[in-house]
């Protein structure tokens, strides 16, 4: 079975981010054919078309190249004011520019964690909308919203909730099937 290289993007820059913990949980729940590489995109500058006109910043080119090489992308993000954190949206905006946009036909899965009761559900629909425009192949189901997340992760970022571990495991198994399904769909002939 072909190895599946998954790039992980965390929508939070916080060291003790619940979403980073959720991303790491996903990495530990993946089937043996998949591996997760969490990419640090914090040095991506604010989007400025004048800067882009001078040439794509090296950090953006590196991010775009890493995404292009990946078989799939996993985004774990908090919800900020019912929507996408500005820094994450900014990075996605950079990725969306230029030729050979790397998320085109790329399998993507989304999960979110929040201390609140809705688990970041609303950010996921905004993110899906953006990724739809970018022609990404977003995993339809299962959705994973980790609500009351502070109670579900220990101080050192380990998940202590069996139901959450099962939800994330199920999503990673679905992502594996989705990657193979998308691969078959986009193969010519
Ligand atoms: C600017 C801002 C806006 C927020 N808005 C929401 C929100 O709309 N919904 C929600 O569930 N939590 C909201 N929160 C709380 C975050 O879910 C919480 O801070 C969470 O821990 C952030 O994710 P992280 O732990 O991965 O950094 C907001 C936090 C910040 C800083």
Short mmCIF file of C-alpha atoms and ligand atoms in Angstrom, two decimals:
data_model
loop_
_atom_site.label_atom_id
_atom_site.label_comp_id
_atom_site.label_asym_id
_atom_site.label_seq_id
_atom_site.Cartn_x
_atom_site.Cartn_y
_atom_site.Cartn_z
CA UNK A 1 0.00 0.00 0.00
CA UNK A 2 1.36 3.39 -1.03
CA UNK A 3 2.63 5.58 1.79
CA UNK A 4 0.52 8.70 2.40
CA UNK A 5 2.44 11.81 3.38
CA UNK A 6 0.15 14.20 5.29
CA UNK A 7 1.12 17.81 5.96
CA UNK A 8 -0.41 19.21 9.14
CA UNK A 9 -1.24 22.89 9.50
CA UNK A 10 -2.29 24.29 12.84
CA UNK A 11 -4.42 27.44 12.77
CA UNK A 12 -3.07 28.53 16.15
CA UNK A 13 0.40 29.87 16.88
CA UNK A 14 0.10 29.20 20.59
CA UNK A 15 2.72 26.89 22.14
CA UNK A 16 0.09 25.12 24.24
CA UNK A 17 -2.53 25.18 21.51
CA UNK A 18 -5.40 22.74 21.89
CA UNK A 19 -5.50 22.48 18.10
CA UNK A 20 -1.83 21.59 17.94
CA UNK A 21 -2.56 18.90 20.53
CA UNK A 22 -5.46 17.71 18.35
CA UNK A 23 -3.18 17.65 15.31
CA UNK A 24 -0.63 15.55 17.20
CA UNK A 25 -3.40 13.26 18.38
CA UNK A 26 -4.42 12.78 14.74
CA UNK A 27 -0.81 11.96 13.86
CA UNK A 28 -0.76 9.26 16.54
CA UNK A 29 -4.13 7.83 15.38
CA UNK A 30 -3.21 7.44 11.72
CA UNK A 31 -3.24 4.06 9.99
CA UNK A 32 0.27 2.63 9.44
CA UNK A 33 0.33 3.77 5.80
CA UNK A 34 0.08 7.47 6.81
CA UNK A 35 2.54 9.85 8.45
CA UNK A 36 2.01 13.42 9.63
CA UNK A 37 4.49 16.28 9.23
CA UNK A 38 3.35 19.38 11.12
CA UNK A 39 4.61 22.38 9.20
CA UNK A 40 5.48 25.67 10.87
CA UNK A 41 4.14 28.52 8.73
CA UNK A 42 4.41 31.35 11.28
CA UNK A 43 7.01 33.28 9.25
CA UNK A 44 4.62 33.81 6.33
CA UNK A 45 4.39 37.63 6.02
CA UNK A 46 1.15 39.61 5.77
CA UNK A 47 -0.22 39.25 2.27
CA UNK A 48 0.75 42.21 0.12
CA UNK A 49 0.31 42.10 -3.65
CA UNK A 50 3.16 44.61 -4.03
CA UNK A 51 5.52 42.25 -2.20
CA UNK A 52 4.29 39.37 -4.38
CA UNK A 53 4.93 41.44 -7.50
CA UNK A 54 8.61 41.62 -6.44
CA UNK A 55 8.69 37.81 -6.23
CA UNK A 56 7.09 35.21 -4.00
CA UNK A 57 8.75 35.31 -0.51
CA UNK A 58 10.98 32.25 0.03
CA UNK A 59 8.93 31.14 3.03
CA UNK A 60 5.76 31.12 0.91
CA UNK A 61 7.49 29.21 -1.89
CA UNK A 62 8.70 26.64 0.65
CA UNK A 63 5.19 26.24 2.07
CA UNK A 64 3.66 25.92 -1.40
CA UNK A 65 6.27 23.31 -2.39
CA UNK A 66 5.73 21.29 0.79
CA UNK A 67 1.97 21.31 0.22
CA UNK A 68 2.43 20.30 -3.42
CA UNK A 69 4.56 17.29 -2.46
CA UNK A 70 2.06 16.13 0.18
CA UNK A 71 -0.52 13.44 -0.55
CA UNK A 72 -2.96 15.13 1.82
CA UNK A 73 -3.29 18.08 4.17
CA UNK A 74 -4.78 18.07 7.66
CA UNK A 75 -5.80 21.42 9.12
CA UNK A 76 -6.58 21.73 12.84
CA UNK A 77 -7.74 25.20 13.67
CA UNK A 78 -9.43 27.22 16.35
CA UNK A 79 -12.45 29.35 15.58
CA UNK A 80 -11.85 33.06 16.03
CA UNK A 81 -15.00 35.16 16.20
CA UNK A 82 -16.96 32.42 14.43
CA UNK A 83 -14.46 32.23 11.58
CA UNK A 84 -10.91 31.50 10.34
CA UNK A 85 -8.00 32.91 12.41
CA UNK A 86 -6.53 35.80 10.45
CA UNK A 87 -3.00 34.37 10.34
CA UNK A 88 -4.20 31.08 8.88
CA UNK A 89 -6.37 32.82 6.29
CA UNK A 90 -3.40 35.01 5.42
CA UNK A 91 -1.19 31.94 4.83
CA UNK A 92 -3.92 30.33 2.70
CA UNK A 93 -4.25 33.54 0.68
CA UNK A 94 -0.53 33.43 -0.11
CA UNK A 95 -0.75 29.76 -1.05
CA UNK A 96 -3.66 30.53 -3.37
CA UNK A 97 -1.62 32.91 -5.56
CA UNK A 98 0.75 32.10 -8.38
CA UNK A 99 0.67 29.29 -10.86
CA UNK A 100 0.17 25.63 -10.03
CA UNK A 101 -1.84 26.29 -6.88
CA UNK A 102 -0.83 23.40 -4.57
CA UNK A 103 -4.20 22.67 -2.95
CA UNK A 104 -5.84 22.03 -6.30
CA UNK A 105 -7.28 18.47 -6.19
CA UNK A 106 -5.47 17.91 -2.90
CA UNK A 107 -7.29 15.82 -0.29
CA UNK A 108 -7.78 17.95 2.83
CA UNK A 109 -9.30 17.09 6.20
CA UNK A 110 -10.33 19.61 8.83
CA UNK A 111 -10.74 19.35 12.57
CA UNK A 112 -11.18 21.95 15.26
CA UNK A 113 -10.91 22.18 19.02
CA UNK A 114 -12.33 24.79 21.35
CA UNK A 115 -12.89 25.19 25.07
CA UNK A 116 -16.44 26.20 24.11
CA UNK A 117 -19.48 23.97 23.60
CA UNK A 118 -19.55 24.02 19.77
CA UNK A 119 -15.97 22.84 19.21
CA UNK A 120 -15.26 25.34 16.44
CA UNK A 121 -17.99 24.08 14.10
CA UNK A 122 -18.44 27.47 12.47
CA UNK A 123 -14.83 27.93 11.42
CA UNK A 124 -14.98 24.63 9.57
CA UNK A 125 -17.71 25.83 7.22
CA UNK A 126 -15.85 29.05 6.45
CA UNK A 127 -12.69 27.04 5.81
CA UNK A 128 -14.56 24.56 3.61
CA UNK A 129 -15.87 27.49 1.54
CA UNK A 130 -12.36 28.88 1.00
CA UNK A 131 -10.95 25.44 0.14
CA UNK A 132 -13.85 24.80 -2.24
CA UNK A 133 -12.87 27.90 -4.19
CA UNK A 134 -9.29 26.58 -4.29
CA UNK A 135 -10.48 23.26 -5.80
CA UNK A 136 -9.25 21.27 -2.80
CA UNK A 137 -10.91 17.90 -2.20
CA UNK A 138 -12.18 18.36 1.35
CA UNK A 139 -13.09 15.16 3.20
CA UNK A 140 -16.88 15.39 3.59
CA UNK A 141 -17.27 13.14 6.64
CA UNK A 142 -16.76 12.47 9.48
CA UNK A 143 -16.55 15.99 10.82
CA UNK A 144 -14.61 16.33 14.07
CA UNK A 145 -15.45 19.15 16.46
CA UNK A 146 -13.67 18.82 19.80
CA UNK A 147 -15.84 20.78 22.22
CA UNK A 148 -14.90 21.49 25.87
CA UNK A 149 -11.38 20.69 24.72
CA UNK A 150 -9.58 21.91 27.85
CA UNK A 151 -11.13 18.96 29.69
CA UNK A 152 -10.11 16.52 26.96
CA UNK A 153 -6.37 17.23 26.84
CA UNK A 154 -3.89 17.10 29.71
CA UNK A 155 -1.60 20.06 30.45
CA UNK A 156 1.13 18.41 28.33
CA UNK A 157 -1.23 18.08 25.35
CA UNK A 158 -2.22 14.43 25.57
CA UNK A 159 -5.80 13.47 24.87
CA UNK A 160 -7.48 11.96 27.90
CA UNK A 161 -10.90 11.42 26.33
CA UNK A 162 -11.53 8.02 24.72
CA UNK A 163 -14.46 9.26 22.62
CA UNK A 164 -12.30 12.01 21.09
CA UNK A 165 -9.52 9.52 20.32
CA UNK A 166 -12.09 7.32 18.56
CA UNK A 167 -13.59 10.24 16.56
CA UNK A 168 -10.14 11.32 15.39
CA UNK A 169 -9.10 7.73 14.59
CA UNK A 170 -12.26 7.31 12.48
CA UNK A 171 -11.53 10.54 10.63
CA UNK A 172 -7.96 9.47 9.86
CA UNK A 173 -9.19 6.12 8.52
CA UNK A 174 -11.67 8.01 6.33
CA UNK A 175 -8.90 10.33 5.18
CA UNK A 176 -6.82 7.35 4.09
CA UNK A 177 -9.75 6.01 2.01
CA UNK A 178 -10.44 9.53 0.67
CA UNK A 179 -6.84 9.96 -0.52
CA UNK A 180 -7.04 6.71 -2.47
CA UNK A 181 -10.49 7.60 -3.84
CA UNK A 182 -9.34 11.06 -5.00
CA UNK A 183 -6.23 9.48 -6.49
CA UNK A 184 -8.40 7.15 -8.59
CA UNK A 185 -10.72 10.02 -9.59
CA UNK A 186 -7.94 12.24 -10.89
CA UNK A 187 -5.88 9.55 -12.61
CA UNK A 188 -6.16 10.06 -16.35
CA UNK A 189 -7.79 7.12 -18.16
C1 LIG B 1 -9.59 36.36 18.92
C2 LIG B 1 -10.29 35.15 19.49
C3 LIG B 1 -11.56 34.85 19.10
C4 LIG B 1 -12.19 33.69 19.57
N1 LIG B 1 -13.42 33.34 19.09
C5 LIG B 1 -13.93 32.13 19.39
C6 LIG B 1 -15.10 31.65 18.73
O1 LIG B 1 -15.70 32.30 17.90
N2 LIG B 1 -15.54 30.40 19.03
C7 LIG B 1 -14.89 29.60 19.94
O2 LIG B 1 -15.32 28.46 20.16
N3 LIG B 1 -13.80 30.04 20.59
C8 LIG B 1 -13.29 31.27 20.33
N4 LIG B 1 -12.14 31.71 20.93
C9 LIG B 1 -11.54 30.88 21.98
C10 LIG B 1 -10.61 29.85 21.37
O3 LIG B 1 -11.35 28.72 20.93
C11 LIG B 1 -9.59 29.40 22.41
O4 LIG B 1 -8.77 30.50 22.78
C12 LIG B 1 -8.74 28.25 21.92
O5 LIG B 1 -8.00 27.72 22.97
C13 LIG B 1 -7.82 28.69 20.79
O6 LIG B 1 -7.25 27.57 20.17
P1 LIG B 1 -5.80 27.04 20.56
O7 LIG B 1 -5.92 26.46 21.96
O8 LIG B 1 -5.53 26.00 19.54
O9 LIG B 1 -4.84 28.18 20.54
C14 LIG B 1 -11.52 32.86 20.49
C15 LIG B 1 -10.22 33.21 20.92
C16 LIG B 1 -9.61 34.32 20.41
C17 LIG B 1 -8.19 34.63 20.85
#
